[in-house]
PDB file of C-alpha atoms in Angstrom:
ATOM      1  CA  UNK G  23     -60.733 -34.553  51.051  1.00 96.00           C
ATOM      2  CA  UNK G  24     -60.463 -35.095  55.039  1.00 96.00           C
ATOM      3  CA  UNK G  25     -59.830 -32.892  57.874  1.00 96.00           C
ATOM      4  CA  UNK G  26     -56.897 -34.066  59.394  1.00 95.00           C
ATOM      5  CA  UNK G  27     -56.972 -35.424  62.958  1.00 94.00           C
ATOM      6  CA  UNK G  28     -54.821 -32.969  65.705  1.00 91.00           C
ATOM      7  CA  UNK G  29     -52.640 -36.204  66.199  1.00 91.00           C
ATOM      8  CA  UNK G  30     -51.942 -36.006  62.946  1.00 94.00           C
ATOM      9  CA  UNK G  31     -50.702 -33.086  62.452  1.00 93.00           C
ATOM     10  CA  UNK G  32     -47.232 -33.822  64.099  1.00 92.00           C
ATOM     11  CA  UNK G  33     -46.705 -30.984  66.671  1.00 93.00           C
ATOM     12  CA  UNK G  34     -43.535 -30.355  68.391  1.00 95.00           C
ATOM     13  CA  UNK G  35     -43.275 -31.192  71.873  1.00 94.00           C
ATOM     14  CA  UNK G  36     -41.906 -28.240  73.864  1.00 95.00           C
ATOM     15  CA  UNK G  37     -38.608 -29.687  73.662  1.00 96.00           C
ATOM     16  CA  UNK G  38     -38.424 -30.652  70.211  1.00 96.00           C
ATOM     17  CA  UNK G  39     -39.700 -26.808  69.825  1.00 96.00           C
ATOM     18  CA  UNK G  40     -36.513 -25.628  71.867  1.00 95.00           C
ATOM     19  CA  UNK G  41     -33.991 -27.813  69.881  1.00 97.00           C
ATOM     20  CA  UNK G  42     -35.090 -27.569  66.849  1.00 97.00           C
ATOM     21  CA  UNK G  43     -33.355 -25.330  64.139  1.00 97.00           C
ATOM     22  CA  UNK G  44     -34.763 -21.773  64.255  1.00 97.00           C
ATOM     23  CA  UNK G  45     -35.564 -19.568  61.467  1.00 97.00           C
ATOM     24  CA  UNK G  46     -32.930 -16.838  61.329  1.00 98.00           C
ATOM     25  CA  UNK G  47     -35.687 -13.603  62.506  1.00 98.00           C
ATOM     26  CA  UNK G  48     -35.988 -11.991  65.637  1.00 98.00           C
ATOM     27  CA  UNK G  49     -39.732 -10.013  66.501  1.00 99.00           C
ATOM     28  CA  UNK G  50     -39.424  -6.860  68.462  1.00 99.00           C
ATOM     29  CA  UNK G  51     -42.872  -5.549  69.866  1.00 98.00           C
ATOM     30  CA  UNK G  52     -42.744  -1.917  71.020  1.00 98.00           C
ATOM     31  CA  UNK G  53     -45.484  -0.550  73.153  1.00 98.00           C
ATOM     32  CA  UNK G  54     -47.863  -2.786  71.737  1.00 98.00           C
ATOM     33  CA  UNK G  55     -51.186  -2.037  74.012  1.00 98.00           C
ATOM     34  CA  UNK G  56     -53.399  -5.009  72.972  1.00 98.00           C
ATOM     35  CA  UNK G  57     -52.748  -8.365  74.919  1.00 98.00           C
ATOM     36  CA  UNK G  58     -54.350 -10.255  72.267  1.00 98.00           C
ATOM     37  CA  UNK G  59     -51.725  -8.795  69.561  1.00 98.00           C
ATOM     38  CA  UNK G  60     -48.898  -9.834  71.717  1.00 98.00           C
ATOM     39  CA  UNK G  61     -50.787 -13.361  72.318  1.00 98.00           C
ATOM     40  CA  UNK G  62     -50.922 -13.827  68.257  1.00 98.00           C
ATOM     41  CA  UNK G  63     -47.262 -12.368  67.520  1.00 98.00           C
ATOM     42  CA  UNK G  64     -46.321 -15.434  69.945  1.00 98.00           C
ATOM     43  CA  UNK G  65     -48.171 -17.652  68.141  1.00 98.00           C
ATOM     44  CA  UNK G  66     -47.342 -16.523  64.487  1.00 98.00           C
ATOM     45  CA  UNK G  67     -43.375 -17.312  65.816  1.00 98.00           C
ATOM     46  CA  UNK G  68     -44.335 -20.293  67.246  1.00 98.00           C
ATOM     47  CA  UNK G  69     -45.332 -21.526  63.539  1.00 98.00           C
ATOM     48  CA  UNK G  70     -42.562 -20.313  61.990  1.00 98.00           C
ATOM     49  CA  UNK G  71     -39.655 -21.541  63.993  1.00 98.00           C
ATOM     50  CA  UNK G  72     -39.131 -17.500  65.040  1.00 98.00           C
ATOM     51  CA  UNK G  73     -35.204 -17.489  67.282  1.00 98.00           C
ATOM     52  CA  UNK G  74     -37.216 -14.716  70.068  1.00 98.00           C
ATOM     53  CA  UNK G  75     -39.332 -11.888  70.544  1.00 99.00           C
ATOM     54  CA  UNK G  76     -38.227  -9.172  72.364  1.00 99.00           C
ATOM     55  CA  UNK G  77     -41.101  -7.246  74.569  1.00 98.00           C
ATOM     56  CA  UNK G  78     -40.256  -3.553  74.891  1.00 98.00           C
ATOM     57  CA  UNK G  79     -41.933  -0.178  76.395  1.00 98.00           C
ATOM     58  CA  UNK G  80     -45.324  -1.128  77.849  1.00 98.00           C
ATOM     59  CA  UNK G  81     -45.566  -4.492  75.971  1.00 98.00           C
ATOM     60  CA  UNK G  82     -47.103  -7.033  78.542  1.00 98.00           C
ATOM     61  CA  UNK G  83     -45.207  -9.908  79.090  1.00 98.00           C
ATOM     62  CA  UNK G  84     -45.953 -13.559  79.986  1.00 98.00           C
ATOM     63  CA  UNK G  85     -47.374 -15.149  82.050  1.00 97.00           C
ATOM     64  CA  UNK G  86     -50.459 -13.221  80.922  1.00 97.00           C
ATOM     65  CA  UNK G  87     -54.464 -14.936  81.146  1.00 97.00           C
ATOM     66  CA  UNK G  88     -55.337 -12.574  77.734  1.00 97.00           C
ATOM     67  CA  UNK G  89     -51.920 -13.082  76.269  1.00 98.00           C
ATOM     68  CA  UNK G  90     -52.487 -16.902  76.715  1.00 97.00           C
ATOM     69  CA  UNK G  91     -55.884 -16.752  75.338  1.00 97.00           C
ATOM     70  CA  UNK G  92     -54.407 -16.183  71.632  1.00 98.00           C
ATOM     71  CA  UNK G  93     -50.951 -17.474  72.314  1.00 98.00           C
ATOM     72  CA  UNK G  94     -52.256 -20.686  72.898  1.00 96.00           C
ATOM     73  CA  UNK G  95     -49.276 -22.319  74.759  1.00 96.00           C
ATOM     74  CA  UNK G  96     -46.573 -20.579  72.594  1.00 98.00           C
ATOM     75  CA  UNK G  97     -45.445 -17.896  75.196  1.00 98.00           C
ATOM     76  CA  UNK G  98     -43.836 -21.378  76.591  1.00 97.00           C
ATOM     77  CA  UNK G  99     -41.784 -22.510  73.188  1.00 98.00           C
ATOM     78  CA  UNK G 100     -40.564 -19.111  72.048  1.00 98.00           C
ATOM     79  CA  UNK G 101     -37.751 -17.165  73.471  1.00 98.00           C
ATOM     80  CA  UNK G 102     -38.551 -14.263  74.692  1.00 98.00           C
ATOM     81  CA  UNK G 103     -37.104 -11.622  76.589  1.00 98.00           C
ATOM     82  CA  UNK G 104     -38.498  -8.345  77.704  1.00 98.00           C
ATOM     83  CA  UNK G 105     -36.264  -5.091  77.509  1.00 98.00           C
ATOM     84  CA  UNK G 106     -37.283  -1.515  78.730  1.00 98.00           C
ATOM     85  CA  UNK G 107     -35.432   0.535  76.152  1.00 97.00           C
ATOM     86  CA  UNK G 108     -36.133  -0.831  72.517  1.00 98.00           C
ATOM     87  CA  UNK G 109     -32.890   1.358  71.293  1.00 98.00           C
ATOM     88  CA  UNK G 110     -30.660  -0.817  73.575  1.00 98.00           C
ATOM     89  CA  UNK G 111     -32.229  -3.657  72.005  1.00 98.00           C
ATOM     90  CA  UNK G 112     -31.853  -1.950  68.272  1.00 98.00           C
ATOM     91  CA  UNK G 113     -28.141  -1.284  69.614  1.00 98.00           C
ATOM     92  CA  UNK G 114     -27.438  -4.644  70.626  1.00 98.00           C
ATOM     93  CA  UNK G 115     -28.800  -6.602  68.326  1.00 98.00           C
ATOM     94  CA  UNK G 116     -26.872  -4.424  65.283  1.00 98.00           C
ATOM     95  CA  UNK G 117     -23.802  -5.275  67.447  1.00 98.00           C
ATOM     96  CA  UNK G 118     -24.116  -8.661  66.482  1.00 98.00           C
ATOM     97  CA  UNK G 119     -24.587  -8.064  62.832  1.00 98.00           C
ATOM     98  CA  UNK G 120     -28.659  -8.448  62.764  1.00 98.00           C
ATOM     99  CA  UNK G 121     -30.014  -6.446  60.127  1.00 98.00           C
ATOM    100  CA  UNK G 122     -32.948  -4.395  61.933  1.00 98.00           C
ATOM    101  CA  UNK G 123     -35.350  -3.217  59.834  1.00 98.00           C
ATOM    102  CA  UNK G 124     -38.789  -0.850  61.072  1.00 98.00           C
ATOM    103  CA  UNK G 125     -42.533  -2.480  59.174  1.00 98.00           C
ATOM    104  CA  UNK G 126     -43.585   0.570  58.891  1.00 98.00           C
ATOM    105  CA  UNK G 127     -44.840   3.537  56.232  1.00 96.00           C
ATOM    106  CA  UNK G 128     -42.029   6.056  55.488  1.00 96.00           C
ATOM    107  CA  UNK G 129     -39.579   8.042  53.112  1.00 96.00           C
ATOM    108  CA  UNK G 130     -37.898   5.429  51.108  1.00 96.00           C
ATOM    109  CA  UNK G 131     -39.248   2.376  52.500  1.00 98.00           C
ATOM    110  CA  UNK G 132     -38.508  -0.988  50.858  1.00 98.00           C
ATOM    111  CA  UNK G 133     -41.864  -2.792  49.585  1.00 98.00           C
ATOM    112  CA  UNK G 134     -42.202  -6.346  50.908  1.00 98.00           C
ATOM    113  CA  UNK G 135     -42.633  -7.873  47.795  1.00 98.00           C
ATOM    114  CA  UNK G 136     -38.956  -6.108  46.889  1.00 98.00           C
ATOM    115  CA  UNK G 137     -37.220  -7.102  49.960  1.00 98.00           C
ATOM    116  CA  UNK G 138     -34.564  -9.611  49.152  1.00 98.00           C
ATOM    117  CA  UNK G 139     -32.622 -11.580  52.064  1.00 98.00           C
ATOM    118  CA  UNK G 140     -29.619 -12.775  52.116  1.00 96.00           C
ATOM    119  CA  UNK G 141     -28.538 -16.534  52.986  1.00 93.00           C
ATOM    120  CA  UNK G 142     -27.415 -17.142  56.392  1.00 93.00           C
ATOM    121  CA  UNK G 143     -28.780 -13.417  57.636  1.00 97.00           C
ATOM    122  CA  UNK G 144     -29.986 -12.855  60.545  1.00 98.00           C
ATOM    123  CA  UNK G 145     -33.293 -10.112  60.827  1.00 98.00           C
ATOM    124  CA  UNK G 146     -34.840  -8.413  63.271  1.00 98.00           C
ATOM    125  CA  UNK G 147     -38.352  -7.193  62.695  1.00 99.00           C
ATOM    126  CA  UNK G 148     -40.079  -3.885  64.607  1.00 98.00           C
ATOM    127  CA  UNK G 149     -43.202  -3.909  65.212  1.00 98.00           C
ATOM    128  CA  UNK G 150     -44.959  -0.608  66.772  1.00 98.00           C
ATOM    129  CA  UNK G 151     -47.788   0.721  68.694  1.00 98.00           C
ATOM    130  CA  UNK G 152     -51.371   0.216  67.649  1.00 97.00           C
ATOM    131  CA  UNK G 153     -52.028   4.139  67.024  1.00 96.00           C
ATOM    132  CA  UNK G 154     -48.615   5.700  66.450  1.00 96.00           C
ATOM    133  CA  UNK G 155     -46.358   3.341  64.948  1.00 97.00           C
ATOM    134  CA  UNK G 156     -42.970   2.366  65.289  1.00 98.00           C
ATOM    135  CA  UNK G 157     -41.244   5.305  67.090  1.00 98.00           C
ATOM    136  CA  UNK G 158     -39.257   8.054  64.904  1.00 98.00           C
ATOM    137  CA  UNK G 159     -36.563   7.525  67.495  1.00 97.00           C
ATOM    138  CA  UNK G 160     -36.257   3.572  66.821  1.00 98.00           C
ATOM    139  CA  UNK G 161     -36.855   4.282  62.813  1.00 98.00           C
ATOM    140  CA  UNK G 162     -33.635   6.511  62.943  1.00 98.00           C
ATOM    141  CA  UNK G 163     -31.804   3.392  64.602  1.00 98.00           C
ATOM    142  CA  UNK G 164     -32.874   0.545  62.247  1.00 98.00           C
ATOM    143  CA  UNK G 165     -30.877  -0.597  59.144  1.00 98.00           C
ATOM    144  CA  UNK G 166     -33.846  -0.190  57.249  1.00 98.00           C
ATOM    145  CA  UNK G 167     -37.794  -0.161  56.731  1.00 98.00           C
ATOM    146  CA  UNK G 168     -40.210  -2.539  55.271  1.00 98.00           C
ATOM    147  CA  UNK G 169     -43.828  -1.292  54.190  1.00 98.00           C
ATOM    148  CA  UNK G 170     -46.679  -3.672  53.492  1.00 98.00           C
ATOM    149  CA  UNK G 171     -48.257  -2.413  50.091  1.00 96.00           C
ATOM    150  CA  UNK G 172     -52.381  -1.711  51.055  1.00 95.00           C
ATOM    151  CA  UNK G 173     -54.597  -0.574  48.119  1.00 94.00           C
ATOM    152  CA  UNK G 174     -58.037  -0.034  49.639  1.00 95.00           C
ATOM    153  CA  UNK G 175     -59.217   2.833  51.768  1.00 95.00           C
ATOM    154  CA  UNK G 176     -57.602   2.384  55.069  1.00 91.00           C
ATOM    155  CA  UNK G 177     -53.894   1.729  54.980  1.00 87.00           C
ATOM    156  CA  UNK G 178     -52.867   0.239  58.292  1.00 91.00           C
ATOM    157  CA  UNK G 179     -53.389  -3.185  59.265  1.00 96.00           C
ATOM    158  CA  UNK G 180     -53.553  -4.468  62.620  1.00 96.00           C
ATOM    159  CA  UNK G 181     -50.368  -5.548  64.719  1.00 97.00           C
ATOM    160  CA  UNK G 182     -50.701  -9.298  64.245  1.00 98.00           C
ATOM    161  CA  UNK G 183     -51.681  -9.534  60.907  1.00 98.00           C
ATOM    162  CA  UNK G 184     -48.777  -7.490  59.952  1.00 98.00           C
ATOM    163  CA  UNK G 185     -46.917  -9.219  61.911  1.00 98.00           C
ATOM    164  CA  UNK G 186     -48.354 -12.431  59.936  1.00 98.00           C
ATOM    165  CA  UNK G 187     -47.790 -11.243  56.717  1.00 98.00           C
ATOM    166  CA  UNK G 188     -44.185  -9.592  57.440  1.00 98.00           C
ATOM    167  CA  UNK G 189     -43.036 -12.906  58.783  1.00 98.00           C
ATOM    168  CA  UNK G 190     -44.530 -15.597  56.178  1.00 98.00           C
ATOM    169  CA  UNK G 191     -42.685 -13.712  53.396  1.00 98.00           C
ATOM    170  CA  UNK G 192     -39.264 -13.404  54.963  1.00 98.00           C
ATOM    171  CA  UNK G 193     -39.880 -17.225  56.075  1.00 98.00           C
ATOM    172  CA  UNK G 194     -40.631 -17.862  52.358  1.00 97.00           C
ATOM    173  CA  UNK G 195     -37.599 -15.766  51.223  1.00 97.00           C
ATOM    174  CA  UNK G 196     -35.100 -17.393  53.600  1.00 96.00           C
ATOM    175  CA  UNK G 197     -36.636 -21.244  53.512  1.00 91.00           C
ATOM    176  CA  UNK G 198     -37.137 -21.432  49.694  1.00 86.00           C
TER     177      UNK G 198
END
């Protein structure tokens, strides 16, 4: 067994990033305090084809020297767009028949491993502050939520490995 060689790992250029078919999910970061979260959502998307990230509240946006440090280059291949008001985004994007759904811990939530997704869906994914969570008011506005099952002692994981997790399965669900 061999480590393989960065030139052969065949990258995408930038522009074979920006033309190349997208997986069908949106990321929306609300309030998201940590610049090095934002920098690894951007680069979890980057892997995974993601169609945009929406920046909302006091998410930083690019061009950022600590959001760079983890995005590694992919705050320049992803779409991203930052919006104020994450309800307008919510709004909007339910307008044009994305299913929204809140990862977070509540009433009725679906379990990851028993979300299902439908073919040629489109998904948007909320991701929340670092202490409080996707907002009640944002929750309310969503088609749904998604928890992450955790067994141990603490039961929150941090922003980007959520994010990580979240965003491998529904890749995995849609792709295969």
């Amino acid at each position: 067994m061999r480590k393989l060689e960065n030139n052969e790992l065949n990258r995408k250029s930038i522009v074979d990033f920006k033309e190349a078919h997208k997986t069908r999910l949106i990321i929306i970061l609300d309030d998201i305090r940590s610049l090095h979260n934002i920098g690894s959502v951007f680069r979890t998307a980057d892997a995974f084809l993601i169609e945009k990230i929406y920046l909302c509240g006091i998410t930083a946006v690019p061009p950022n020297k600590e959001i760079h440090k983890t995005a590694l280059g992919a705050t320049e291949t992803v779409a991203w767009e930052y919006q104020k008001d994450i309800q307008h985004v919510i709004e909007n994007l339910k307008k044009e028949r994305v299913s929204v759904f809140a990862i977070e811990q509540v009433e009725n939530a679906i379990s990851l491993q028993d979300f299902k997704t439908e073919k040629n869906k489109k998904y948007a994914l909320v991701f929340g502050n670092e202490v409080y969570g996707v907002s009640q008011k944002a929750i309310e506005l969503c088609n749904g939520t998604i928890v992450i099952p955790q067994l141990g002692t603490k039961h929150s994981l941090n922003i980007s490995v959520s994010a990580g997790i979240v965003v491998w399965d529904l890749f995995q669900k849609m792709n295969y």
